Short mmCIF file of C-alpha atoms in Angstrom, two decimals:
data_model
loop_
_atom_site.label_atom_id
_atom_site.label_comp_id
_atom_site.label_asym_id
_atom_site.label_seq_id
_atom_site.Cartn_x
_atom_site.Cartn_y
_atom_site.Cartn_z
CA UNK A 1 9.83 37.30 -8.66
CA UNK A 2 7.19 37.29 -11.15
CA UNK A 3 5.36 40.71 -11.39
CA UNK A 4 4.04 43.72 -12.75
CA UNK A 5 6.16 46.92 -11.69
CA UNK A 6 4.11 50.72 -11.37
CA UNK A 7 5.69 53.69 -11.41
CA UNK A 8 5.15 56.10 -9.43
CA UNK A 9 2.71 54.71 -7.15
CA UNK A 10 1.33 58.02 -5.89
CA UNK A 11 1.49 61.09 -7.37
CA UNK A 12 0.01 64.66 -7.26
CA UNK A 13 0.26 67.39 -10.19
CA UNK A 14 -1.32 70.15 -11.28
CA UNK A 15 -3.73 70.35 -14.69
CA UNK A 16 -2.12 70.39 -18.03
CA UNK A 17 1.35 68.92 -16.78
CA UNK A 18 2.34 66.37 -18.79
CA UNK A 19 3.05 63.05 -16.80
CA UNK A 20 3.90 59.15 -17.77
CA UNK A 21 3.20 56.23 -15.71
CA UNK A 22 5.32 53.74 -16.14
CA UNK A 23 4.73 49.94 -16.19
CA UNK A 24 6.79 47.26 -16.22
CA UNK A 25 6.64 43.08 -16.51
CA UNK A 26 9.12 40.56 -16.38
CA UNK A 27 7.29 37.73 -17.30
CA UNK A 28 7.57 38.25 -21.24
CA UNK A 29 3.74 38.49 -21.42
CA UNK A 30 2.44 39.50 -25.10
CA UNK A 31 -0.82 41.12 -23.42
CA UNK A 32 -0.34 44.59 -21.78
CA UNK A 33 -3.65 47.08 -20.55
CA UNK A 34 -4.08 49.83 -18.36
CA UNK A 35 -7.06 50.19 -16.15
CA UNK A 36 -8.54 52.98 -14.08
CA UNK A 37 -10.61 52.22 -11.03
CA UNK A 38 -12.77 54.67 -9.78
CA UNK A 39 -15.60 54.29 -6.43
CA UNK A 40 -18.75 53.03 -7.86
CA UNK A 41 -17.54 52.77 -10.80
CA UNK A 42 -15.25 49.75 -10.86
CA UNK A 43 -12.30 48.93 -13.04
CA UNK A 44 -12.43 50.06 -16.80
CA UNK A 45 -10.24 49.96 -19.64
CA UNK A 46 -7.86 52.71 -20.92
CA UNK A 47 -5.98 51.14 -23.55
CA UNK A 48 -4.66 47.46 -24.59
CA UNK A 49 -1.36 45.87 -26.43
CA UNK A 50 -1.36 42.50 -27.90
CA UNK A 51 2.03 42.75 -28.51
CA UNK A 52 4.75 45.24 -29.43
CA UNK A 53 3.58 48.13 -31.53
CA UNK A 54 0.35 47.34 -31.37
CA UNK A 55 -2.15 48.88 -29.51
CA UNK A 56 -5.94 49.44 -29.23
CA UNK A 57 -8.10 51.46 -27.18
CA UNK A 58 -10.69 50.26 -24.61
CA UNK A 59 -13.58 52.28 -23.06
CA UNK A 60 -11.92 55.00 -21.66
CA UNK A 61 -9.18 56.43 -23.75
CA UNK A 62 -9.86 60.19 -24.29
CA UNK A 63 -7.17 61.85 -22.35
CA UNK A 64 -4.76 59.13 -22.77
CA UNK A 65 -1.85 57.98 -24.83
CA UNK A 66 0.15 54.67 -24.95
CA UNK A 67 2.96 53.06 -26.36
CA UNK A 68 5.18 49.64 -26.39
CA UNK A 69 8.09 50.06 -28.07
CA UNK A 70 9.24 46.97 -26.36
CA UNK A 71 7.82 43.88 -25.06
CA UNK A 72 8.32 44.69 -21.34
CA UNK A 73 6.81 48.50 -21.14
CA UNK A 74 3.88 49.93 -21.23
CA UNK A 75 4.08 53.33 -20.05
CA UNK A 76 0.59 55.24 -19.67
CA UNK A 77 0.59 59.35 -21.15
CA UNK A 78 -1.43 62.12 -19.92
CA UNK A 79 -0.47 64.88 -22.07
CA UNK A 80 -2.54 67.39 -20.60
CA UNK A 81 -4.21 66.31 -17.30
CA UNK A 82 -7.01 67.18 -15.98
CA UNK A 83 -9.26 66.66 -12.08
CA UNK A 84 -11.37 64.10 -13.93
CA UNK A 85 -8.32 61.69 -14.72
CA UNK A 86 -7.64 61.76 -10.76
CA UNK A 87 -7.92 57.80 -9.82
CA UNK A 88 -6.27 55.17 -8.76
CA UNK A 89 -4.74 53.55 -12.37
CA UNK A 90 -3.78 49.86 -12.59
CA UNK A 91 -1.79 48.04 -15.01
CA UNK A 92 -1.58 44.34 -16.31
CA UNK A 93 -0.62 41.77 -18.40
CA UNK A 94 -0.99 38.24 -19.32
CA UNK A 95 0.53 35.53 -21.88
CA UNK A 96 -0.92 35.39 -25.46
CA UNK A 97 -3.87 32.77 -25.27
CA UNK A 98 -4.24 33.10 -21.54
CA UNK A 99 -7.26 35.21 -20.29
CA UNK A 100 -5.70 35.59 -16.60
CA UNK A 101 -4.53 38.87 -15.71
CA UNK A 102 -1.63 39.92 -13.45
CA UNK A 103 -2.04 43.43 -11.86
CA UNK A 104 0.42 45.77 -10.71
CA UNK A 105 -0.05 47.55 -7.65
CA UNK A 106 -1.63 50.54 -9.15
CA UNK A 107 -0.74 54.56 -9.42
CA UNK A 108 -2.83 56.73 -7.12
CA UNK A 109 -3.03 59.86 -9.34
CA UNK A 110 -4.20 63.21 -7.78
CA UNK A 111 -4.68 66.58 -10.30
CA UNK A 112 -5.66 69.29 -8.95
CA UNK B 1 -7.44 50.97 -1.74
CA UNK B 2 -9.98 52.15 0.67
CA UNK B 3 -11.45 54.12 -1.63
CA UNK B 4 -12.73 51.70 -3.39
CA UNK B 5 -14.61 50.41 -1.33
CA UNK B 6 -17.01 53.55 -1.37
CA UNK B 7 -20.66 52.59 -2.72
CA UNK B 8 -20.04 48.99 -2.96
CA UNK B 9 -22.26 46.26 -1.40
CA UNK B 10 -21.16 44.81 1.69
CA UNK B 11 -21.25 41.35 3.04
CA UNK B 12 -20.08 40.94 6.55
CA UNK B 13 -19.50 37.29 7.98
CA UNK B 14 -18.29 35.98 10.99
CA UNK B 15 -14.68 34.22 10.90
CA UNK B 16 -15.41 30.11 10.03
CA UNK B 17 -18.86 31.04 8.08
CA UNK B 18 -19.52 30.41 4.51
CA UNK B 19 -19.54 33.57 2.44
CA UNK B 20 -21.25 33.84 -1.07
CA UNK B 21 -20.94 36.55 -3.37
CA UNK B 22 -23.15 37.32 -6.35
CA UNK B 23 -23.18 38.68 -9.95
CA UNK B 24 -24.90 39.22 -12.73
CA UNK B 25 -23.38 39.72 -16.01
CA UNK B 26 -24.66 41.29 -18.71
CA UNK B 27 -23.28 39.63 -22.31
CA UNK B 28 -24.69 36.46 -22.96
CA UNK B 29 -21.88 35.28 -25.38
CA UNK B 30 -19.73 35.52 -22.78
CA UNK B 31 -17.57 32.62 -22.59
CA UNK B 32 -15.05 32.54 -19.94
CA UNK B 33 -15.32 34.25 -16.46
CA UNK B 34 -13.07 35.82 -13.12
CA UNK B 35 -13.16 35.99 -9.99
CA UNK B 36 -10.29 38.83 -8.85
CA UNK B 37 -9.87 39.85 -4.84
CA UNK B 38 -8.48 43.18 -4.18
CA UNK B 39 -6.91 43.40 -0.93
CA UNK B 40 -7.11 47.38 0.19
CA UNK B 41 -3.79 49.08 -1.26
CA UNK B 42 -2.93 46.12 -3.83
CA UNK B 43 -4.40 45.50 -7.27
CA UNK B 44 -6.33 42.48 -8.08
CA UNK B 45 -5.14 39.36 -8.17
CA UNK B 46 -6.55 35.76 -9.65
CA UNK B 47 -8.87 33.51 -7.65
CA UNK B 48 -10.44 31.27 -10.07
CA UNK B 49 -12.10 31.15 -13.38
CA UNK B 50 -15.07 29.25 -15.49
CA UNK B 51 -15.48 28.84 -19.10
CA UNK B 52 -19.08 29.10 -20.19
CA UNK B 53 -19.25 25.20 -20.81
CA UNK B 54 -18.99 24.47 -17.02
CA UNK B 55 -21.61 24.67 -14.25
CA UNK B 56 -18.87 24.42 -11.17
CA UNK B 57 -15.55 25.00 -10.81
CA UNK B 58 -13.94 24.32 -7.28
CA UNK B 59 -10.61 25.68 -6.38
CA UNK B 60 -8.76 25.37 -2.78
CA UNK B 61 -11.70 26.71 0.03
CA UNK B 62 -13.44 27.96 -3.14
CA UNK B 63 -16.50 27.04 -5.55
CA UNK B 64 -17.53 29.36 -8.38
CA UNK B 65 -21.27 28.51 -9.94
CA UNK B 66 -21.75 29.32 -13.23
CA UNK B 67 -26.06 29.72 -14.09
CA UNK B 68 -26.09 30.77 -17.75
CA UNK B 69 -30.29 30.79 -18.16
CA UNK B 70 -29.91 33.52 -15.58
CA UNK B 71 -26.70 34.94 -16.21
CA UNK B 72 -25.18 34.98 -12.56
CA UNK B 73 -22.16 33.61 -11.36
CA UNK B 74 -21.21 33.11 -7.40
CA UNK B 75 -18.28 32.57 -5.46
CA UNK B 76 -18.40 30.35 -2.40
CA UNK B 77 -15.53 31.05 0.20
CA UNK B 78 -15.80 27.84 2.64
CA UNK B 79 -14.45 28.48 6.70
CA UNK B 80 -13.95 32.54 5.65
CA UNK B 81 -10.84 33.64 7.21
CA UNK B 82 -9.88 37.37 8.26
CA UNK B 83 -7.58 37.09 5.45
CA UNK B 84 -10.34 36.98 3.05
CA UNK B 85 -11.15 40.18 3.66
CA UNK B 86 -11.19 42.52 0.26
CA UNK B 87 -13.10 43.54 -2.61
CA UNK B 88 -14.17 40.94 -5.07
CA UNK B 89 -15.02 41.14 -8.58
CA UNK B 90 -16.59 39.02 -11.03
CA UNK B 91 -15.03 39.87 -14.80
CA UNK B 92 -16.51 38.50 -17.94
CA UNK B 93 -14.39 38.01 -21.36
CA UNK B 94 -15.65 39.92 -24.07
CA UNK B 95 -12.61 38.92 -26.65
CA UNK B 96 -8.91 38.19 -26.16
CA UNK B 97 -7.67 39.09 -22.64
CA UNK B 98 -10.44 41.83 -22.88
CA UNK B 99 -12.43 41.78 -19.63
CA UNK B 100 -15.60 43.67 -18.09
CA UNK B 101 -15.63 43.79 -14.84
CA UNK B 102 -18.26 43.96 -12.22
CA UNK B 103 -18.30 47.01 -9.60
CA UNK B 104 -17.31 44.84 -6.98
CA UNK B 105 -18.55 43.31 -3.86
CA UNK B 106 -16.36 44.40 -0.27
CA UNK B 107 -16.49 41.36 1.96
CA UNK B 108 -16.07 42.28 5.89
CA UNK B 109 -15.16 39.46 8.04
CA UNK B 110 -14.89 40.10 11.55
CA UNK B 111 -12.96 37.40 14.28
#
């Protein structure tokens, strides 16, 4: 089955403890990006790949660290976390040239 | 999730109704636009789309109007199930696979 894999899906931790997200695809897409969604606020971006070792950052970054060291993974870094990265974070990707996104089930992330 | 749904406008529908959904969107060389629906607990996934060139798009039960002078775009749902129940959002394409999205609208449709 096609999709777009999140790991962990919730997850609660304490400030300045470094945590990854994973992500995951199996659909060889080129295009990776993480989102964060937060009430009234909608989705925004964290960070984008357009393919492997390369990567760009979108509105929200500070805080945040990526890499794709291969085509499939995109795993999402908070080195030092902090209450104001608590939200519910999202990844996706798509195939070079397409504009359609596919979306993981997201990463409720709680720091307290 | 449910969270989401905090602070976002509401359109509530009776099952078999039409439902419409607005938005405006803000970058006029904008040239290719979303529709997403996020159920509660899953992440968005692909309705339809609209390049800039079009006026209408229609898809299976729904119609996405495209009004560039104005810069609004709509989703029509025909005969709205309970199943259509979510959050929608309109995204716009500013670059490759670079999208702004909307805040979202939560439709409500009761049996």
């Amino acid at each position: 089955e096609a999709q777009v894999t999140q790991n962990p899906r919730y997850l609660i931790t304490v400030t300045g403890k470094k945590l990854t997200v994973t992500c995951s695809q199996n659909m060889n897409h080129e295009y990776m990006s993480w989102y964060r969604q937060d009430p009234g606020l909608g989705l925004r971006q964290i960070y984008y790949s357009m393919n492997v070792e390369v990567t760009d950052k979108g509105d929200v970054p500070e805080g945040y660290k990526v890499s794709r060291k291969e085509k499939r993974n995109f795993p999402l870094i908070l080195e030092s976390p902090s209450p104001n990265q608590t939200s519910l974070y999202f990844c996706a990707s798509s195939l070079q040239g397409r504009r359609e996104l596919f979306f993981g089930e997201g990463s409720r992330l709680t720091v307290l | 999730g449910e969270s989401v749904g905090l602070h976002l406008p509401t359109l509530s529908v009776q099952e078999g109704d039409n439902s419409i959904i607005n938005c405006a969107y803000s970058n006029s060389a904008s040239d290719y636009f979303i529709w997403y629906k996020q159920e509660s607990g899953k992440g968005p996934q692909f309705i339809i789309d609209i390049r800039s060139n079009m006026d209408k798009r229609q898809g299976q039960r729904v119609t996405v109007l495209l009004n560039k002078t104005v810069k609004h775009l709509s989703l029509q749902i025909a005969a709205t199930q309970p199943g259509d129940s979510a959050v929608y959002f309109c995204a716009e394409n500013r670059g490759y696979s670079t999208l702004t999205f909307g805040k979202g609208t939560m439709l409500l449709v009761s049996p």
